[in-house]
């Protein structure tokens, strides 16, 4: 499995950073060629199921995920954490997102992901991890950009 971890300092409160990184449908606008739809009827919390459709036209794949752990910042006294399980036919693995206070008005977001792409041999895990790190670094920058309005 390709494992990667990245950190991002956001000019946002912990609650606002958490809201943005766990707004699953917004991820579609942050990851190129990807559209995200919530399939479970609920958009937040444990048991939420969503699907990231990556590709163009008929060339693409679905990456279904389920939130299996959910601890918003308010519930834990300042830090938030969630864990996603990837349950697709093409992509499997997990992702963990942590949002912690850095200063009173900034947050540290830590994204850790372990991913396996079916049909891709293990010796390609290092370049797959690098690609994932680059893609999610950009996605976090877009999701957490201080645009003046959340």
CSV table of N, CA, C and O in Angstrom, one decimal, residues 15-124:
chain,number,residue,atom,x,y,z
A,15,UNK,N,-12.7,24.9,14.2
A,15,UNK,CA,-14.1,24.6,13.7
A,15,UNK,C,-14.3,24.8,12.2
A,15,UNK,O,-14.9,24.0,11.5
A,16,UNK,N,-13.8,25.9,11.7
A,16,UNK,CA,-14.0,26.3,10.3
A,16,UNK,C,-13.1,25.3,9.4
A,16,UNK,O,-13.6,24.9,8.4
A,17,UNK,N,-11.9,25.0,9.8
A,17,UNK,CA,-11.1,24.1,9.1
A,17,UNK,C,-11.7,22.7,9.0
A,17,UNK,O,-11.8,22.1,8.0
A,18,UNK,N,-12.2,22.3,10.2
A,18,UNK,CA,-12.9,21.0,10.2
A,18,UNK,C,-14.1,21.0,9.3
A,18,UNK,O,-14.3,20.0,8.6
A,19,UNK,N,-14.9,22.0,9.4
A,19,UNK,CA,-16.1,22.1,8.5
A,19,UNK,C,-15.7,22.0,7.0
A,19,UNK,O,-16.3,21.2,6.3
A,20,UNK,N,-14.6,22.6,6.6
A,20,UNK,CA,-14.2,22.6,5.2
A,20,UNK,C,-13.7,21.3,4.8
A,20,UNK,O,-14.0,20.8,3.7
A,21,UNK,N,-12.8,20.6,5.6
A,21,UNK,CA,-12.2,19.4,5.2
A,21,UNK,C,-13.2,18.2,5.3
A,21,UNK,O,-12.9,17.1,4.7
A,22,UNK,N,-14.3,18.4,6.0
A,22,UNK,CA,-15.3,17.3,6.1
A,22,UNK,C,-16.5,17.6,5.3
A,22,UNK,O,-17.5,16.9,5.5
A,23,UNK,N,-16.5,18.6,4.5
A,23,UNK,CA,-17.6,18.9,3.5
A,23,UNK,C,-17.2,18.1,2.3
A,23,UNK,O,-16.5,18.6,1.4
A,24,UNK,N,-17.6,16.8,2.2
A,24,UNK,CA,-17.2,15.9,1.2
A,24,UNK,C,-17.4,16.4,-0.2
A,24,UNK,O,-16.6,16.2,-1.1
A,25,UNK,N,-18.5,17.0,-0.5
A,25,UNK,CA,-18.8,17.4,-1.8
A,25,UNK,C,-17.9,18.5,-2.3
A,25,UNK,O,-17.6,18.6,-3.5
A,26,UNK,N,-17.4,19.3,-1.4
A,26,UNK,CA,-16.4,20.4,-1.8
A,26,UNK,C,-15.1,19.7,-2.3
A,26,UNK,O,-14.3,20.4,-3.0
A,27,UNK,N,-14.8,18.5,-1.9
A,27,UNK,CA,-13.6,17.8,-2.3
A,27,UNK,C,-13.5,17.7,-3.8
A,27,UNK,O,-12.5,17.7,-4.4
A,28,UNK,N,-14.7,17.5,-4.4
A,28,UNK,CA,-14.8,17.4,-5.9
A,28,UNK,C,-14.3,18.7,-6.6
A,28,UNK,O,-13.6,18.6,-7.6
A,29,UNK,N,-14.5,19.8,-6.0
A,29,UNK,CA,-14.0,21.0,-6.6
A,29,UNK,C,-12.5,21.3,-6.3
A,29,UNK,O,-11.8,22.1,-7.0
A,30,UNK,N,-11.9,20.5,-5.4
A,30,UNK,CA,-10.5,20.6,-5.0
A,30,UNK,C,-9.6,19.6,-5.7
A,30,UNK,O,-8.4,19.8,-5.8
A,31,UNK,N,-10.2,18.5,-6.1
A,31,UNK,CA,-9.4,17.4,-6.7
A,31,UNK,C,-9.8,17.4,-8.2
A,31,UNK,O,-10.9,17.3,-8.6
A,32,UNK,N,-8.8,17.6,-9.1
A,32,UNK,CA,-9.0,17.6,-10.5
A,32,UNK,C,-9.8,16.4,-11.1
A,32,UNK,O,-9.5,15.3,-10.6
A,33,UNK,N,-10.7,16.6,-12.0
A,33,UNK,CA,-11.4,15.5,-12.7
A,33,UNK,C,-12.2,14.7,-11.7
A,33,UNK,O,-12.4,13.5,-11.9
A,34,UNK,N,-12.6,15.2,-10.6
A,34,UNK,CA,-13.4,14.4,-9.6
A,34,UNK,C,-14.6,15.2,-9.2
A,34,UNK,O,-14.7,16.4,-9.0
A,35,UNK,N,-15.7,14.4,-9.0
A,35,UNK,CA,-17.0,14.8,-8.5
A,35,UNK,C,-17.3,13.9,-7.3
A,35,UNK,O,-17.2,12.7,-7.4
A,36,UNK,N,-17.8,14.6,-6.2
A,36,UNK,CA,-18.1,13.8,-5.0
A,36,UNK,C,-19.6,13.9,-4.7
A,36,UNK,O,-20.1,15.1,-4.8
A,37,UNK,N,-20.3,12.8,-4.5
A,37,UNK,CA,-21.7,12.8,-4.1
A,37,UNK,C,-21.8,12.0,-2.8
A,37,UNK,O,-21.2,11.0,-2.6
A,38,UNK,N,-22.7,12.5,-1.9
A,38,UNK,CA,-22.9,11.8,-0.7
A,38,UNK,C,-24.1,10.9,-1.0
A,38,UNK,O,-25.1,11.2,-1.5
A,39,UNK,N,-23.8,9.6,-0.7
A,39,UNK,CA,-24.8,8.5,-1.0
A,39,UNK,C,-25.6,8.1,0.1
A,39,UNK,O,-26.6,7.4,-0.1
A,40,UNK,N,-25.3,8.5,1.3
A,40,UNK,CA,-26.0,8.0,2.5
A,40,UNK,C,-27.2,8.8,3.0
A,40,UNK,O,-27.8,8.4,3.9
A,41,UNK,N,-27.4,9.9,2.4
A,41,UNK,CA,-28.5,10.8,2.8
A,41,UNK,C,-28.1,11.7,4.0
A,41,UNK,O,-28.8,12.6,4.4
A,42,UNK,N,-26.9,11.4,4.6
A,42,UNK,CA,-26.4,12.3,5.6
A,42,UNK,C,-25.1,12.8,5.2
A,42,UNK,O,-24.3,12.0,4.6
A,43,UNK,N,-24.7,14.0,5.5
A,43,UNK,CA,-23.5,14.6,5.0
A,43,UNK,C,-22.4,14.6,6.0
A,43,UNK,O,-21.2,15.0,5.7
A,44,UNK,N,-22.6,14.3,7.3
A,44,UNK,CA,-21.6,14.3,8.3
A,44,UNK,C,-21.8,13.3,9.3
A,44,UNK,O,-22.9,12.8,9.5
A,45,UNK,N,-20.7,12.8,9.9
A,45,UNK,CA,-20.8,11.9,11.0
A,45,UNK,C,-20.5,10.5,10.6
A,45,UNK,O,-20.3,10.1,9.4
A,46,UNK,N,-20.4,9.6,11.6
A,46,UNK,CA,-20.1,8.2,11.4
A,46,UNK,C,-21.2,7.6,10.6
A,46,UNK,O,-22.4,7.9,10.8
A,47,UNK,N,-20.8,6.8,9.6
A,47,UNK,CA,-21.8,6.1,8.8
A,47,UNK,C,-22.1,6.8,7.5
A,47,UNK,O,-22.8,6.3,6.6
A,48,UNK,N,-21.6,8.1,7.4
A,48,UNK,CA,-21.7,8.8,6.1
A,48,UNK,C,-21.0,8.0,5.0
A,48,UNK,O,-19.8,7.6,5.2
A,49,UNK,N,-21.7,7.8,3.9
A,49,UNK,CA,-21.1,7.2,2.7
A,49,UNK,C,-21.1,8.2,1.6
A,49,UNK,O,-22.1,8.8,1.3
A,50,UNK,N,-19.9,8.3,0.9
A,50,UNK,CA,-19.9,9.2,-0.3
A,50,UNK,C,-19.0,8.5,-1.3
A,50,UNK,O,-18.2,7.6,-1.0
A,51,UNK,N,-19.2,9.0,-2.6
A,51,UNK,CA,-18.5,8.4,-3.7
A,51,UNK,C,-17.7,9.5,-4.4
A,51,UNK,O,-18.4,10.5,-4.8
A,52,UNK,N,-16.5,9.3,-4.6
A,52,UNK,CA,-15.7,10.2,-5.5
A,52,UNK,C,-15.6,9.6,-6.9
A,52,UNK,O,-15.0,8.5,-7.0
A,53,UNK,N,-16.1,10.2,-7.9
A,53,UNK,CA,-16.1,9.8,-9.2
A,53,UNK,C,-14.9,10.5,-9.9
A,53,UNK,O,-15.0,11.7,-10.1
A,54,UNK,N,-13.9,9.8,-10.3
A,54,UNK,CA,-12.7,10.4,-10.9
A,54,UNK,C,-12.6,10.0,-12.4
A,54,UNK,O,-12.7,8.8,-12.7
A,55,UNK,N,-12.5,10.9,-13.3
A,55,UNK,CA,-12.3,10.6,-14.7
A,55,UNK,C,-13.0,11.6,-15.6
A,55,UNK,O,-13.5,12.6,-15.1
A,56,UNK,N,-13.0,11.3,-16.8
A,56,UNK,CA,-13.7,12.2,-17.8
A,56,UNK,C,-14.6,11.3,-18.7
A,56,UNK,O,-14.1,10.3,-19.3
A,57,UNK,N,-15.8,11.7,-18.7
A,57,UNK,CA,-16.8,10.9,-19.5
A,57,UNK,C,-16.9,9.4,-19.1
A,57,UNK,O,-16.9,9.2,-17.9
A,58,UNK,N,-16.8,8.5,-20.0
A,58,UNK,CA,-17.0,7.1,-19.7
A,58,UNK,C,-15.7,6.5,-19.1
A,58,UNK,O,-15.7,5.4,-18.6
A,59,UNK,N,-14.6,7.3,-19.2
A,59,UNK,CA,-13.3,6.8,-18.7
A,59,UNK,C,-13.1,7.3,-17.2
A,59,UNK,O,-12.8,8.5,-17.0
A,60,UNK,N,-13.3,6.4,-16.3
A,60,UNK,CA,-13.2,6.8,-14.9
A,60,UNK,C,-13.5,5.7,-14.0
A,60,UNK,O,-13.8,4.6,-14.4
A,61,UNK,N,-13.5,6.0,-12.7
A,61,UNK,CA,-13.9,5.0,-11.7
A,61,UNK,C,-14.5,5.6,-10.5
A,61,UNK,O,-14.3,6.8,-10.2
A,62,UNK,N,-15.2,4.8,-9.7
A,62,UNK,CA,-15.8,5.3,-8.5
A,62,UNK,C,-14.9,4.9,-7.3
A,62,UNK,O,-14.4,3.8,-7.3
A,63,UNK,N,-14.8,5.8,-6.3
A,63,UNK,CA,-14.0,5.5,-5.1
A,63,UNK,C,-15.0,5.7,-3.9
A,63,UNK,O,-15.1,6.8,-3.4
A,64,UNK,N,-15.8,4.7,-3.6
A,64,UNK,CA,-16.7,4.8,-2.5
A,64,UNK,C,-16.0,4.8,-1.1
A,64,UNK,O,-15.0,4.0,-0.9
A,65,UNK,N,-16.4,5.6,-0.2
A,65,UNK,CA,-15.8,5.7,1.1
A,65,UNK,C,-16.9,5.8,2.2
A,65,UNK,O,-18.0,6.3,1.9
A,66,UNK,N,-16.6,5.3,3.4
A,66,UNK,CA,-17.4,5.4,4.5
A,66,UNK,C,-16.7,6.0,5.7
A,66,UNK,O,-15.5,5.7,6.0
A,67,UNK,N,-17.3,7.0,6.4
A,67,UNK,CA,-16.8,7.5,7.6
A,67,UNK,C,-17.0,6.5,8.7
A,67,UNK,O,-18.1,6.2,9.1
A,68,UNK,N,-15.9,6.0,9.3
A,68,UNK,CA,-16.0,4.9,10.3
A,68,UNK,C,-15.6,5.5,11.7
A,68,UNK,O,-15.9,4.8,12.7
A,69,UNK,N,-15.0,6.6,11.7
A,69,UNK,CA,-14.7,7.3,13.0
A,69,UNK,C,-15.0,8.8,12.8
A,69,UNK,O,-14.6,9.3,11.8
A,70,UNK,N,-15.6,9.4,13.8
A,70,UNK,CA,-16.0,10.8,13.7
A,70,UNK,C,-15.9,11.4,15.1
A,70,UNK,O,-16.7,11.1,16.0
A,71,UNK,N,-15.0,12.4,15.3
A,71,UNK,CA,-14.9,13.1,16.5
A,71,UNK,C,-14.6,14.6,16.2
A,71,UNK,O,-13.5,15.0,16.0
A,72,UNK,N,-15.7,15.4,16.1
A,72,UNK,CA,-15.5,16.8,15.7
A,72,UNK,C,-14.7,17.5,16.8
A,72,UNK,O,-14.7,17.1,18.0
A,73,UNK,N,-14.2,18.7,16.5
A,73,UNK,CA,-13.4,19.4,17.5
A,73,UNK,C,-14.1,19.7,18.8
A,73,UNK,O,-13.6,19.6,19.9
A,74,UNK,N,-15.4,20.1,18.7
A,74,UNK,CA,-16.1,20.5,19.9
A,74,UNK,C,-16.3,19.3,20.9
A,74,UNK,O,-16.3,19.4,22.1
A,75,UNK,N,-16.4,18.0,20.3
A,75,UNK,CA,-16.5,16.8,21.1
A,75,UNK,C,-15.3,16.4,21.9
A,75,UNK,O,-15.3,15.8,22.9
A,76,UNK,N,-14.1,16.8,21.3
A,76,UNK,CA,-12.9,16.4,21.9
A,76,UNK,C,-12.1,17.5,22.6
A,76,UNK,O,-11.0,17.3,23.1
A,77,UNK,N,-12.7,18.7,22.7
A,77,UNK,CA,-12.0,19.8,23.4
A,77,UNK,C,-11.0,20.5,22.6
A,77,UNK,O,-10.1,21.1,23.2
A,78,UNK,N,-11.2,20.6,21.3
A,78,UNK,CA,-10.3,21.4,20.5
A,78,UNK,C,-9.7,20.8,19.3
A,78,UNK,O,-9.3,21.4,18.4
A,79,UNK,N,-9.6,19.5,19.2
A,79,UNK,CA,-9.1,18.8,18.1
A,79,UNK,C,-10.2,17.9,17.5
A,79,UNK,O,-11.0,17.4,18.2
A,80,UNK,N,-10.1,17.7,16.1
A,80,UNK,CA,-11.1,16.8,15.5
A,80,UNK,C,-10.4,15.7,14.7
A,80,UNK,O,-9.3,16.0,14.3
A,81,UNK,N,-11.0,14.6,14.6
A,81,UNK,CA,-10.4,13.5,13.8
A,81,UNK,C,-11.5,12.7,13.2
A,81,UNK,O,-12.6,12.4,13.8
A,82,UNK,N,-11.3,12.3,12.0
A,82,UNK,CA,-12.2,11.3,11.3
A,82,UNK,C,-11.3,10.3,10.5
A,82,UNK,O,-10.2,10.6,10.1
A,83,UNK,N,-11.9,9.1,10.3
A,83,UNK,CA,-11.3,8.1,9.6
A,83,UNK,C,-12.2,7.6,8.5
A,83,UNK,O,-13.4,7.4,8.8
A,84,UNK,N,-11.7,7.5,7.3
A,84,UNK,CA,-12.5,7.0,6.1
A,84,UNK,C,-12.0,5.7,5.7
A,84,UNK,O,-10.7,5.5,5.7
A,85,UNK,N,-12.8,4.8,5.4
A,85,UNK,CA,-12.5,3.5,4.8
A,85,UNK,C,-12.8,3.5,3.3
A,85,UNK,O,-14.0,3.8,3.0
A,86,UNK,N,-11.9,3.2,2.4
A,86,UNK,CA,-12.1,3.2,1.0
A,86,UNK,C,-12.6,1.8,0.6
A,86,UNK,O,-11.9,0.8,0.9
A,87,UNK,N,-13.7,1.7,-0.1
A,87,UNK,CA,-14.3,0.4,-0.3
A,87,UNK,C,-14.6,0.1,-1.8
A,87,UNK,O,-15.6,-0.5,-2.1
A,88,UNK,N,-13.8,0.6,-2.6
A,88,UNK,CA,-14.0,0.5,-4.0
A,88,UNK,C,-13.5,-0.8,-4.7
A,88,UNK,O,-12.7,-1.5,-4.1
A,89,UNK,N,-13.8,-1.0,-5.9
A,89,UNK,CA,-13.3,-2.1,-6.7
A,89,UNK,C,-11.9,-1.7,-7.2
A,89,UNK,O,-11.1,-2.6,-7.5
A,90,UNK,N,-11.6,-0.4,-7.4
A,90,UNK,CA,-10.3,0.0,-7.9
A,90,UNK,C,-9.4,0.5,-6.8
A,90,UNK,O,-8.2,0.2,-6.8
A,91,UNK,N,-9.9,1.3,-5.9
A,91,UNK,CA,-9.1,1.9,-4.9
A,91,UNK,C,-9.6,1.4,-3.5
A,91,UNK,O,-10.8,1.4,-3.2
A,92,UNK,N,-8.7,0.9,-2.7
A,92,UNK,CA,-9.0,0.5,-1.3
A,92,UNK,C,-8.0,1.2,-0.4
A,92,UNK,O,-7.0,1.7,-0.8
A,93,UNK,N,-8.3,1.1,0.9
A,93,UNK,CA,-7.4,1.6,1.9
A,93,UNK,C,-8.1,2.5,2.9
A,93,UNK,O,-9.3,2.2,3.1
A,94,UNK,N,-7.5,3.5,3.4
A,94,UNK,CA,-8.1,4.4,4.4
A,94,UNK,C,-7.4,5.7,4.4
A,94,UNK,O,-6.4,5.9,3.8
A,95,UNK,N,-8.1,6.7,5.0
A,95,UNK,CA,-7.6,8.0,5.2
A,95,UNK,C,-8.0,8.5,6.6
A,95,UNK,O,-9.1,8.2,7.0
A,96,UNK,N,-7.1,9.2,7.2
A,96,UNK,CA,-7.4,9.9,8.5
A,96,UNK,C,-7.1,11.4,8.4
A,96,UNK,O,-6.1,11.8,7.8
A,97,UNK,N,-8.1,12.1,8.9
A,97,UNK,CA,-7.9,13.6,8.8
A,97,UNK,C,-8.0,14.1,10.3
A,97,UNK,O,-9.0,13.8,11.0
A,98,UNK,N,-7.0,14.8,10.7
A,98,UNK,CA,-7.0,15.4,12.0
A,98,UNK,C,-6.9,17.0,11.9
A,98,UNK,O,-6.1,17.4,11.0
A,99,UNK,N,-7.6,17.7,12.7
A,99,UNK,CA,-7.6,19.1,12.7
A,99,UNK,C,-7.3,19.5,14.1
A,99,UNK,O,-8.1,19.2,15.0
A,100,UNK,N,-6.2,20.3,14.3
A,100,UNK,CA,-5.8,20.7,15.7
A,100,UNK,C,-5.6,22.2,15.7
A,100,UNK,O,-5.2,22.8,14.7
A,101,UNK,N,-5.7,22.8,16.9
A,101,UNK,CA,-5.4,24.2,17.0
A,101,UNK,C,-3.9,24.4,16.8
A,101,UNK,O,-3.1,23.6,17.3
A,102,UNK,N,-3.5,25.4,16.1
A,102,UNK,CA,-2.1,25.8,16.0
A,102,UNK,C,-1.9,27.1,16.8
A,102,UNK,O,-1.0,27.2,17.7
A,103,UNK,N,-2.7,28.1,16.5
A,103,UNK,CA,-2.8,29.3,17.4
A,103,UNK,C,-4.3,29.6,17.5
A,103,UNK,O,-5.1,28.8,17.1
A,104,UNK,N,-4.6,30.7,18.1
A,104,UNK,CA,-6.0,31.0,18.3
A,104,UNK,C,-6.8,31.1,17.0
A,104,UNK,O,-8.0,30.8,17.0
A,105,UNK,N,-6.2,31.5,16.0
A,105,UNK,CA,-6.9,31.8,14.7
A,105,UNK,C,-6.3,30.9,13.6
A,105,UNK,O,-6.7,31.1,12.4
A,106,UNK,N,-5.4,29.9,13.9
A,106,UNK,CA,-4.9,29.0,12.8
A,106,UNK,C,-5.0,27.6,13.3
A,106,UNK,O,-5.1,27.3,14.5
A,107,UNK,N,-5.1,26.7,12.3
A,107,UNK,CA,-5.2,25.3,12.5
A,107,UNK,C,-4.2,24.5,11.8
A,107,UNK,O,-3.7,24.9,10.7
A,108,UNK,N,-3.8,23.3,12.3
A,108,UNK,CA,-3.0,22.4,11.6
A,108,UNK,C,-3.8,21.2,11.2
A,108,UNK,O,-4.5,20.6,12.0
A,109,UNK,N,-3.8,21.0,9.9
A,109,UNK,CA,-4.6,19.8,9.4
A,109,UNK,C,-3.6,18.8,9.0
A,109,UNK,O,-2.6,19.0,8.2
A,110,UNK,N,-3.8,17.5,9.4
A,110,UNK,CA,-2.9,16.4,9.1
A,110,UNK,C,-3.7,15.4,8.4
A,110,UNK,O,-4.8,14.9,8.9
A,111,UNK,N,-3.3,15.1,7.1
A,111,UNK,CA,-4.0,14.1,6.3
A,111,UNK,C,-3.0,12.9,6.1
A,111,UNK,O,-1.9,13.1,5.6
A,112,UNK,N,-3.4,11.7,6.6
A,112,UNK,CA,-2.7,10.5,6.4
A,112,UNK,C,-3.5,9.5,5.6
A,112,UNK,O,-4.7,9.3,5.9
A,113,UNK,N,-2.9,8.9,4.6
A,113,UNK,CA,-3.7,8.0,3.7
A,113,UNK,C,-2.8,6.8,3.3
A,113,UNK,O,-1.6,6.9,3.1
A,114,UNK,N,-3.5,5.7,3.3
A,114,UNK,CA,-2.9,4.4,2.9
A,114,UNK,C,-3.8,3.9,1.7
A,114,UNK,O,-5.0,3.7,2.0
A,115,UNK,N,-3.2,3.8,0.5
A,115,UNK,CA,-4.1,3.5,-0.6
A,115,UNK,C,-3.5,2.4,-1.4
A,115,UNK,O,-2.2,2.3,-1.6
A,116,UNK,N,-4.3,1.5,-2.0
A,116,UNK,CA,-3.9,0.5,-2.9
A,116,UNK,C,-4.8,0.6,-4.1
A,116,UNK,O,-6.0,0.7,-4.0
A,117,UNK,N,-4.2,0.6,-5.3
A,117,UNK,CA,-4.9,0.7,-6.5
A,117,UNK,C,-4.8,-0.7,-7.1
A,117,UNK,O,-3.7,-1.2,-7.4
A,118,UNK,N,-5.9,-1.3,-7.3
A,118,UNK,CA,-5.9,-2.7,-7.9
A,118,UNK,C,-5.2,-2.7,-9.3
A,118,UNK,O,-5.5,-1.8,-10.1
A,119,UNK,N,-4.4,-3.7,-9.5
A,119,UNK,CA,-3.7,-3.9,-10.7
A,119,UNK,C,-2.4,-3.1,-10.8
A,119,UNK,O,-1.6,-3.3,-11.7
A,120,UNK,N,-2.1,-2.3,-9.8
A,120,UNK,CA,-0.8,-1.6,-9.8
A,120,UNK,C,0.1,-2.3,-8.8
A,120,UNK,O,-0.2,-2.5,-7.7
A,121,UNK,N,1.3,-2.8,-9.4
A,121,UNK,CA,2.2,-3.6,-8.6
A,121,UNK,C,2.8,-2.8,-7.4
A,121,UNK,O,2.9,-1.5,-7.5
A,122,UNK,N,3.1,-3.5,-6.3
A,122,UNK,CA,3.6,-2.8,-5.1
A,122,UNK,C,4.9,-2.0,-5.3
A,122,UNK,O,5.1,-1.0,-4.6
A,123,UNK,N,5.7,-2.3,-6.3
A,123,UNK,CA,6.9,-1.6,-6.5
A,123,UNK,C,6.6,-0.1,-7.0
A,123,UNK,O,7.5,0.7,-7.0
A,124,UNK,N,5.4,0.1,-7.4
A,124,UNK,CA,5.0,1.5,-7.8
A,124,UNK,C,4.3,2.3,-6.7
A,124,UNK,O,3.9,3.4,-6.9
